[in-house]
Amino acid sequence: MLIGGLAKCSLVDVPGKVAATLFTIGCPFRCFYCHNPELVIPAQYAKPIPLETIFSFLQSRIGKLEAICISGGEPTLHPDLGSFIERIKDLGYFVKLDTMGIFPDRVEALLATGNIGYVAMDIKAPIDRYDQIINVKNVERSIERSINLLMNSGIDYEFRTTVAKPLLSVADFDGIGTLIRGAKRYFIQNYVKPPKQVDPTVSLASLSQDELLQAQEIMHSYVDCVEIR
Ligand code: SF4
């Protein structure tokens, strides 16, 4: 595992729990709006935090923190993620995994361990527009498989989409809804210009409140619980 960042306390990363968040280094996608170049662009990688430092922190927070969120980057890029999560579970923590679903075999194996309590999966776009957001081709089958695995896993989960104009617009939500039809919970995350961005040359904008509400209404045709973040 390569951990490039640690947020020591969060009330929002794991639903209903006081959590710390670990950020893994490395991601095969190149989303224009990504605000973590130090986890995504090899030349800008953060210096990894030694695992002993991470586990000594986790040990010291037993009884104070309830959960650990493993985010990225893309955590499932790391083949030893399963054993890493097991060590965290052995300390008594609830574990949440953030993923964008590019490695469905690893998602499947991780779900089967029973060590993960909650998964948040990014839905980047309607499936036929994925490559225009992530700058990588031929991911469609993997993404669809991860969605199906999650929806049939019995594990609590959410899907979520970051929306930045002009990459996505209200017109894209029918396609997103079709992709996750029948899902439990979906969040629309409006773009907020970050201090750093993987592609700083591209000019992006948030959706208006009216556009967000239109997107929410469309998604209600496909998913029971739809919220705006
Ligand atoms: S926003 Fe995109 S590029 Fe950044 S970590 Fe997530 S999937 Fe990777």
PDB file of C-alpha atoms and ligand atoms in Angstrom:
ATOM      1  CA  MET A   1       0.000   0.000   0.000  1.00  0.00           C
ATOM      2  CA  LEU A   2       1.129   3.536  -0.699  1.00  0.00           C
ATOM      3  CA  ILE A   3      -0.648   6.048   1.516  1.00  0.00           C
ATOM      4  CA  GLY A   4      -0.121   9.671   0.507  1.00  0.00           C
ATOM      5  CA  GLY A   5      -2.416  11.436   2.948  1.00  0.00           C
ATOM      6  CA  LEU A   6      -4.248  11.069   6.249  1.00  0.00           C
ATOM      7  CA  ALA A   7      -7.206  13.191   7.405  1.00  0.00           C
ATOM      8  CA  LYS A   8      -7.253  12.564  11.127  1.00  0.00           C
ATOM      9  CA  CYS A   9     -10.910  13.321  11.820  1.00  0.00           C
ATOM     10  CA  SER A  10     -13.929  13.624   9.555  1.00  0.00           C
ATOM     11  CA  LEU A  11     -17.647  13.769  10.318  1.00  0.00           C
ATOM     12  CA  VAL A  12     -18.681  13.541   6.663  1.00  0.00           C
ATOM     13  CA  ASP A  13     -16.606  10.809   4.995  1.00  0.00           C
ATOM     14  CA  VAL A  14     -18.428   7.837   6.578  1.00  0.00           C
ATOM     15  CA  PRO A  15     -22.212   8.203   7.068  1.00  0.00           C
ATOM     16  CA  GLY A  16     -23.087   8.592  10.761  1.00  0.00           C
ATOM     17  CA  LYS A  17     -19.585   7.843  12.063  1.00  0.00           C
ATOM     18  CA  VAL A  18     -16.558   9.742  13.296  1.00  0.00           C
ATOM     19  CA  ALA A  19     -13.813   8.692  10.919  1.00  0.00           C
ATOM     20  CA  ALA A  20     -10.284   9.157   9.695  1.00  0.00           C
ATOM     21  CA  THR A  21      -9.563   8.998   5.983  1.00  0.00           C
ATOM     22  CA  LEU A  22      -6.550   7.471   4.273  1.00  0.00           C
ATOM     23  CA  PHE A  23      -5.657   8.545   0.732  1.00  0.00           C
ATOM     24  CA  THR A  24      -3.878   5.978  -1.431  1.00  0.00           C
ATOM     25  CA  ILE A  25      -1.386   6.977  -4.128  1.00  0.00           C
ATOM     26  CA  GLY A  26      -2.028   6.110  -7.767  1.00  0.00           C
ATOM     27  CA  CYS A  27      -5.011   6.171 -10.130  1.00  0.00           C
ATOM     28  CA  PRO A  28      -5.407   5.006 -13.734  1.00  0.00           C
ATOM     29  CA  PHE A  29      -7.986   7.705 -14.530  1.00  0.00           C
ATOM     30  CA  ARG A  30      -7.262  11.340 -15.361  1.00  0.00           C
ATOM     31  CA  CYS A  31     -10.492  13.174 -14.548  1.00  0.00           C
ATOM     32  CA  PHE A  32     -10.207  16.811 -15.593  1.00  0.00           C
ATOM     33  CA  TYR A  33     -11.591  18.059 -12.277  1.00  0.00           C
ATOM     34  CA  CYS A  34      -9.537  15.808  -9.991  1.00  0.00           C
ATOM     35  CA  HIS A  35      -8.210  17.878  -7.112  1.00  0.00           C
ATOM     36  CA  ASN A  36      -5.544  15.369  -6.022  1.00  0.00           C
ATOM     37  CA  PRO A  37      -2.675  15.599  -8.554  1.00  0.00           C
ATOM     38  CA  GLU A  38      -0.292  14.448  -5.795  1.00  0.00           C
ATOM     39  CA  LEU A  39      -2.173  11.112  -5.737  1.00  0.00           C
ATOM     40  CA  VAL A  40      -2.653  10.769  -9.496  1.00  0.00           C
ATOM     41  CA  ILE A  41       0.264  12.237 -11.492  1.00  0.00           C
ATOM     42  CA  PRO A  42       3.418  10.148 -10.878  1.00  0.00           C
ATOM     43  CA  ALA A  43       5.763  13.159 -11.173  1.00  0.00           C
ATOM     44  CA  GLN A  44       3.812  14.906  -8.405  1.00  0.00           C
ATOM     45  CA  TYR A  45       3.261  11.933  -6.074  1.00  0.00           C
ATOM     46  CA  ALA A  46       3.191  12.694  -2.363  1.00  0.00           C
ATOM     47  CA  LYS A  47       5.868  11.092  -0.212  1.00  0.00           C
ATOM     48  CA  PRO A  48       4.282   7.905   1.149  1.00  0.00           C
ATOM     49  CA  ILE A  49       3.514   7.849   4.862  1.00  0.00           C
ATOM     50  CA  PRO A  50       5.162   4.779   6.436  1.00  0.00           C
ATOM     51  CA  LEU A  51       2.599   2.095   7.277  1.00  0.00           C
ATOM     52  CA  GLU A  52       3.967   1.870  10.837  1.00  0.00           C
ATOM     53  CA  THR A  53       3.034   5.564  11.260  1.00  0.00           C
ATOM     54  CA  ILE A  54      -0.476   4.869   9.941  1.00  0.00           C
ATOM     55  CA  PHE A  55      -1.039   1.870  12.210  1.00  0.00           C
ATOM     56  CA  SER A  56       0.439   3.587  15.228  1.00  0.00           C
ATOM     57  CA  PHE A  57      -2.071   6.445  14.643  1.00  0.00           C
ATOM     58  CA  LEU A  58      -4.952   3.996  14.200  1.00  0.00           C
ATOM     59  CA  GLN A  59      -3.944   2.168  17.370  1.00  0.00           C
ATOM     60  CA  SER A  60      -3.859   5.451  19.305  1.00  0.00           C
ATOM     61  CA  ARG A  61      -7.383   6.407  18.155  1.00  0.00           C
ATOM     62  CA  ILE A  62      -9.161   3.199  19.175  1.00  0.00           C
ATOM     63  CA  GLY A  63     -12.251   4.188  21.148  1.00  0.00           C
ATOM     64  CA  LYS A  64     -12.219   7.731  19.722  1.00  0.00           C
ATOM     65  CA  LEU A  65     -12.675   7.071  16.001  1.00  0.00           C
ATOM     66  CA  GLU A  66     -15.362   4.644  14.816  1.00  0.00           C
ATOM     67  CA  ALA A  67     -14.481   4.207  11.168  1.00  0.00           C
ATOM     68  CA  ILE A  68     -11.739   4.432   8.582  1.00  0.00           C
ATOM     69  CA  CYS A  69     -12.444   5.610   5.051  1.00  0.00           C
ATOM     70  CA  ILE A  70     -10.012   4.386   2.411  1.00  0.00           C
ATOM     71  CA  SER A  71      -9.997   6.821  -0.473  1.00  0.00           C
ATOM     72  CA  GLY A  72      -7.578   7.839  -3.184  1.00  0.00           C
ATOM     73  CA  GLY A  73      -6.323   7.948  -5.811  1.00  0.00           C
ATOM     74  CA  GLU A  74      -7.878   4.572  -6.458  1.00  0.00           C
ATOM     75  CA  PRO A  75      -7.466   2.194  -3.497  1.00  0.00           C
ATOM     76  CA  THR A  76      -8.192  -0.975  -5.510  1.00  0.00           C
ATOM     77  CA  LEU A  77      -5.090  -0.298  -7.616  1.00  0.00           C
ATOM     78  CA  HIS A  78      -3.138  -1.827  -4.723  1.00  0.00           C
ATOM     79  CA  PRO A  79      -3.111  -5.649  -4.733  1.00  0.00           C
ATOM     80  CA  ASP A  80      -2.505  -5.758  -0.967  1.00  0.00           C
ATOM     81  CA  LEU A  81      -5.588  -3.659  -0.149  1.00  0.00           C
ATOM     82  CA  GLY A  82      -7.433  -6.720   1.230  1.00  0.00           C
ATOM     83  CA  SER A  83      -4.782  -7.521   3.834  1.00  0.00           C
ATOM     84  CA  PHE A  84      -4.429  -3.830   4.677  1.00  0.00           C
ATOM     85  CA  ILE A  85      -8.170  -3.597   5.365  1.00  0.00           C
ATOM     86  CA  GLU A  86      -8.020  -6.776   7.427  1.00  0.00           C
ATOM     87  CA  ARG A  87      -5.403  -5.191   9.692  1.00  0.00           C
ATOM     88  CA  ILE A  88      -7.661  -2.155  10.138  1.00  0.00           C
ATOM     89  CA  LYS A  89     -10.669  -4.377  10.888  1.00  0.00           C
ATOM     90  CA  ASP A  90      -8.611  -6.290  13.450  1.00  0.00           C
ATOM     91  CA  LEU A  91      -8.277  -3.014  15.365  1.00  0.00           C
ATOM     92  CA  GLY A  92     -12.076  -2.896  15.587  1.00  0.00           C
ATOM     93  CA  TYR A  93     -12.813  -0.227  12.989  1.00  0.00           C
ATOM     94  CA  PHE A  94     -15.711  -0.037  10.557  1.00  0.00           C
ATOM     95  CA  VAL A  95     -14.245   0.324   7.042  1.00  0.00           C
ATOM     96  CA  LYS A  96     -15.602   2.352   4.143  1.00  0.00           C
ATOM     97  CA  LEU A  97     -14.095   2.038   0.664  1.00  0.00           C
ATOM     98  CA  ASP A  98     -14.159   4.722  -2.039  1.00  0.00           C
ATOM     99  CA  THR A  99     -13.685   3.406  -5.572  1.00  0.00           C
ATOM    100  CA  MET A 100     -14.431   4.236  -9.174  1.00  0.00           C
ATOM    101  CA  GLY A 101     -14.842   0.585 -10.083  1.00  0.00           C
ATOM    102  CA  ILE A 102     -12.161  -0.005 -12.711  1.00  0.00           C
ATOM    103  CA  PHE A 103     -11.040  -3.311 -11.144  1.00  0.00           C
ATOM    104  CA  PRO A 104     -14.244  -5.350 -10.683  1.00  0.00           C
ATOM    105  CA  ASP A 105     -12.394  -8.575  -9.814  1.00  0.00           C
ATOM    106  CA  ARG A 106     -10.737  -6.801  -6.898  1.00  0.00           C
ATOM    107  CA  VAL A 107     -14.016  -5.184  -5.872  1.00  0.00           C
ATOM    108  CA  GLU A 108     -15.641  -8.627  -5.905  1.00  0.00           C
ATOM    109  CA  ALA A 109     -12.886 -10.185  -3.794  1.00  0.00           C
ATOM    110  CA  LEU A 110     -12.965  -7.307  -1.296  1.00  0.00           C
ATOM    111  CA  LEU A 111     -16.758  -7.470  -0.931  1.00  0.00           C
ATOM    112  CA  ALA A 112     -16.513 -11.216  -0.319  1.00  0.00           C
ATOM    113  CA  THR A 113     -14.209 -10.750   2.695  1.00  0.00           C
ATOM    114  CA  GLY A 114     -17.002  -9.202   4.772  1.00  0.00           C
ATOM    115  CA  ASN A 115     -14.498  -6.619   6.029  1.00  0.00           C
ATOM    116  CA  ILE A 116     -16.045  -3.643   4.253  1.00  0.00           C
ATOM    117  CA  GLY A 117     -19.114  -1.991   5.761  1.00  0.00           C
ATOM    118  CA  TYR A 118     -19.843   0.681   3.164  1.00  0.00           C
ATOM    119  CA  VAL A 119     -18.755   1.442  -0.407  1.00  0.00           C
ATOM    120  CA  ALA A 120     -19.002   4.748  -2.252  1.00  0.00           C
ATOM    121  CA  MET A 121     -18.555   4.327  -5.999  1.00  0.00           C
ATOM    122  CA  ASP A 122     -18.075   7.201  -8.423  1.00  0.00           C
ATOM    123  CA  ILE A 123     -20.268   7.237 -11.502  1.00  0.00           C
ATOM    124  CA  LYS A 124     -18.342   9.533 -13.789  1.00  0.00           C
ATOM    125  CA  ALA A 125     -20.852   9.937 -16.622  1.00  0.00           C
ATOM    126  CA  PRO A 126     -23.366   8.062 -18.772  1.00  0.00           C
ATOM    127  CA  ILE A 127     -21.483   4.930 -19.849  1.00  0.00           C
ATOM    128  CA  ASP A 128     -21.022   6.117 -23.446  1.00  0.00           C
ATOM    129  CA  ARG A 129     -19.392   9.353 -22.242  1.00  0.00           C
ATOM    130  CA  TYR A 130     -16.997   7.923 -19.645  1.00  0.00           C
ATOM    131  CA  ASP A 131     -13.849   8.401 -21.738  1.00  0.00           C
ATOM    132  CA  GLN A 132     -14.612  12.110 -22.150  1.00  0.00           C
ATOM    133  CA  ILE A 133     -14.397  12.629 -18.376  1.00  0.00           C
ATOM    134  CA  ILE A 134     -11.645  10.214 -17.353  1.00  0.00           C
ATOM    135  CA  ASN A 135      -9.352  10.388 -20.421  1.00  0.00           C
ATOM    136  CA  VAL A 136      -9.064   6.584 -20.580  1.00  0.00           C
ATOM    137  CA  LYS A 137     -10.809   4.316 -23.090  1.00  0.00           C
ATOM    138  CA  ASN A 138     -12.532   0.922 -22.932  1.00  0.00           C
ATOM    139  CA  VAL A 139     -13.570   0.945 -19.273  1.00  0.00           C
ATOM    140  CA  GLU A 140     -17.292   0.398 -19.876  1.00  0.00           C
ATOM    141  CA  ARG A 141     -17.531  -3.333 -19.121  1.00  0.00           C
ATOM    142  CA  SER A 142     -15.484  -3.014 -15.942  1.00  0.00           C
ATOM    143  CA  ILE A 143     -17.560  -0.127 -14.653  1.00  0.00           C
ATOM    144  CA  GLU A 144     -20.861  -1.886 -15.390  1.00  0.00           C
ATOM    145  CA  ARG A 145     -19.614  -5.035 -13.673  1.00  0.00           C
ATOM    146  CA  SER A 146     -18.579  -3.160 -10.528  1.00  0.00           C
ATOM    147  CA  ILE A 147     -21.981  -1.444 -10.408  1.00  0.00           C
ATOM    148  CA  ASN A 148     -23.745  -4.813 -10.611  1.00  0.00           C
ATOM    149  CA  LEU A 149     -21.490  -6.372  -7.995  1.00  0.00           C
ATOM    150  CA  LEU A 150     -22.179  -3.564  -5.579  1.00  0.00           C
ATOM    151  CA  MET A 151     -25.923  -3.501  -6.126  1.00  0.00           C
ATOM    152  CA  ASN A 152     -26.142  -7.253  -5.511  1.00  0.00           C
ATOM    153  CA  SER A 153     -23.642  -7.457  -2.650  1.00  0.00           C
ATOM    154  CA  GLY A 154     -25.945  -6.853   0.315  1.00  0.00           C
ATOM    155  CA  ILE A 155     -23.372  -4.311   1.558  1.00  0.00           C
ATOM    156  CA  ASP A 156     -24.442  -0.734   2.185  1.00  0.00           C
ATOM    157  CA  TYR A 157     -23.366   1.567  -0.650  1.00  0.00           C
ATOM    158  CA  GLU A 158     -23.868   4.793  -2.500  1.00  0.00           C
ATOM    159  CA  PHE A 159     -23.187   6.002  -6.010  1.00  0.00           C
ATOM    160  CA  ARG A 160     -22.121   9.586  -6.617  1.00  0.00           C
ATOM    161  CA  THR A 161     -21.274  11.878  -9.497  1.00  0.00           C
ATOM    162  CA  THR A 162     -19.195  15.034  -9.506  1.00  0.00           C
ATOM    163  CA  VAL A 163     -20.796  17.413 -11.977  1.00  0.00           C
ATOM    164  CA  ALA A 164     -18.748  20.115 -13.681  1.00  0.00           C
ATOM    165  CA  LYS A 165     -19.862  22.080 -16.722  1.00  0.00           C
ATOM    166  CA  PRO A 166     -19.200  21.731 -19.608  1.00  0.00           C
ATOM    167  CA  LEU A 167     -18.068  18.117 -19.011  1.00  0.00           C
ATOM    168  CA  LEU A 168     -21.559  17.104 -17.821  1.00  0.00           C
ATOM    169  CA  SER A 169     -24.920  18.813 -17.992  1.00  0.00           C
ATOM    170  CA  VAL A 170     -28.501  18.125 -16.892  1.00  0.00           C
ATOM    171  CA  ALA A 171     -29.001  16.247 -20.184  1.00  0.00           C
ATOM    172  CA  ASP A 172     -26.568  13.536 -19.010  1.00  0.00           C
ATOM    173  CA  PHE A 173     -28.606  12.419 -15.998  1.00  0.00           C
ATOM    174  CA  ASP A 174     -30.960  10.126 -17.895  1.00  0.00           C
ATOM    175  CA  GLY A 175     -27.893   8.199 -19.048  1.00  0.00           C
ATOM    176  CA  ILE A 176     -26.499   8.082 -15.512  1.00  0.00           C
ATOM    177  CA  GLY A 177     -29.884   6.975 -14.171  1.00  0.00           C
ATOM    178  CA  THR A 178     -30.094   4.166 -16.730  1.00  0.00           C
ATOM    179  CA  LEU A 179     -26.679   2.937 -15.605  1.00  0.00           C
ATOM    180  CA  ILE A 180     -27.665   2.643 -11.920  1.00  0.00           C
ATOM    181  CA  ARG A 181     -31.413   2.058 -12.208  1.00  0.00           C
ATOM    182  CA  GLY A 182     -32.788   0.594  -8.963  1.00  0.00           C
ATOM    183  CA  ALA A 183     -29.815   1.673  -6.817  1.00  0.00           C
ATOM    184  CA  LYS A 184     -30.373   2.569  -3.167  1.00  0.00           C
ATOM    185  CA  ARG A 185     -28.731   5.926  -2.782  1.00  0.00           C
ATOM    186  CA  TYR A 186     -27.213   8.510  -5.110  1.00  0.00           C
ATOM    187  CA  PHE A 187     -25.481  11.818  -4.504  1.00  0.00           C
ATOM    188  CA  ILE A 188     -24.981  14.666  -6.961  1.00  0.00           C
ATOM    189  CA  GLN A 189     -21.771  16.473  -6.033  1.00  0.00           C
ATOM    190  CA  ASN A 190     -21.538  19.939  -7.517  1.00  0.00           C
ATOM    191  CA  TYR A 191     -18.101  20.991  -8.741  1.00  0.00           C
ATOM    192  CA  VAL A 192     -16.266  23.494  -6.587  1.00  0.00           C
ATOM    193  CA  LYS A 193     -13.077  24.932  -8.047  1.00  0.00           C
ATOM    194  CA  PRO A 194     -10.229  23.348  -6.093  1.00  0.00           C
ATOM    195  CA  PRO A 195      -6.883  24.983  -5.237  1.00  0.00           C
ATOM    196  CA  LYS A 196      -5.148  22.322  -7.390  1.00  0.00           C
ATOM    197  CA  GLN A 197      -6.501  20.374 -10.348  1.00  0.00           C
ATOM    198  CA  VAL A 198      -5.096  17.497 -12.441  1.00  0.00           C
ATOM    199  CA  ASP A 199      -5.692  19.608 -15.567  1.00  0.00           C
ATOM    200  CA  PRO A 200      -5.399  23.262 -14.480  1.00  0.00           C
ATOM    201  CA  THR A 201      -5.843  24.501 -18.069  1.00  0.00           C
ATOM    202  CA  VAL A 202      -9.450  23.364 -18.396  1.00  0.00           C
ATOM    203  CA  SER A 203     -12.083  25.855 -17.315  1.00  0.00           C
ATOM    204  CA  LEU A 204     -14.935  24.258 -15.368  1.00  0.00           C
ATOM    205  CA  ALA A 205     -18.035  25.604 -13.640  1.00  0.00           C
ATOM    206  CA  SER A 206     -20.620  24.480 -11.078  1.00  0.00           C
ATOM    207  CA  LEU A 207     -24.243  23.773 -11.917  1.00  0.00           C
ATOM    208  CA  SER A 208     -26.787  26.399 -10.846  1.00  0.00           C
ATOM    209  CA  GLN A 209     -29.253  25.545  -8.074  1.00  0.00           C
ATOM    210  CA  ASP A 210     -31.982  25.221 -10.680  1.00  0.00           C
ATOM    211  CA  GLU A 211     -29.886  22.788 -12.748  1.00  0.00           C
ATOM    212  CA  LEU A 212     -29.085  20.726  -9.646  1.00  0.00           C
ATOM    213  CA  LEU A 213     -32.791  20.421  -8.828  1.00  0.00           C
ATOM    214  CA  GLN A 214     -33.559  19.379 -12.421  1.00  0.00           C
ATOM    215  CA  ALA A 215     -30.839  16.710 -12.214  1.00  0.00           C
ATOM    216  CA  GLN A 216     -32.234  15.498  -8.879  1.00  0.00           C
ATOM    217  CA  GLU A 217     -35.728  15.217 -10.332  1.00  0.00           C
ATOM    218  CA  ILE A 218     -34.471  13.172 -13.295  1.00  0.00           C
ATOM    219  CA  MET A 219     -32.524  10.843 -10.985  1.00  0.00           C
ATOM    220  CA  HIS A 220     -35.629  10.273  -8.821  1.00  0.00           C
ATOM    221  CA  SER A 221     -37.042   8.299 -11.782  1.00  0.00           C
ATOM    222  CA  TYR A 222     -34.233   5.772 -11.339  1.00  0.00           C
ATOM    223  CA  VAL A 223     -33.109   5.824  -7.680  1.00  0.00           C
ATOM    224  CA  ASP A 224     -35.170   6.101  -4.462  1.00  0.00           C
ATOM    225  CA  CYS A 225     -32.894   8.358  -2.461  1.00  0.00           C
ATOM    226  CA  VAL A 226     -31.206  11.197  -4.369  1.00  0.00           C
ATOM    227  CA  GLU A 227     -29.407  13.991  -2.562  1.00  0.00           C
ATOM    228  CA  ILE A 228     -27.335  16.985  -3.548  1.00  0.00           C
ATOM    229  CA  ARG A 229     -24.002  17.554  -1.809  1.00  0.00           C
TER     230      ARG A 229
HETATM  231  S1  SF4 B   1     -11.127  12.052  -9.429  1.00  0.00           S
HETATM  232 FE1  SF4 B   1     -10.582  10.709 -11.178  1.00  0.00          FE
HETATM  233  S2  SF4 B   1      -8.359  10.966 -11.439  1.00  0.00           S
HETATM  234 FE2  SF4 B   1      -8.872  11.752  -9.388  1.00  0.00          FE
HETATM  235  S3  SF4 B   1      -8.563  10.062  -8.017  1.00  0.00           S
HETATM  236 FE3  SF4 B   1     -10.738  10.004  -8.593  1.00  0.00          FE
HETATM  237  S4  SF4 B   1     -10.852   8.658 -10.372  1.00  0.00           S
HETATM  238 FE4  SF4 B   1      -8.688   9.191 -10.088  1.00  0.00          FE
END
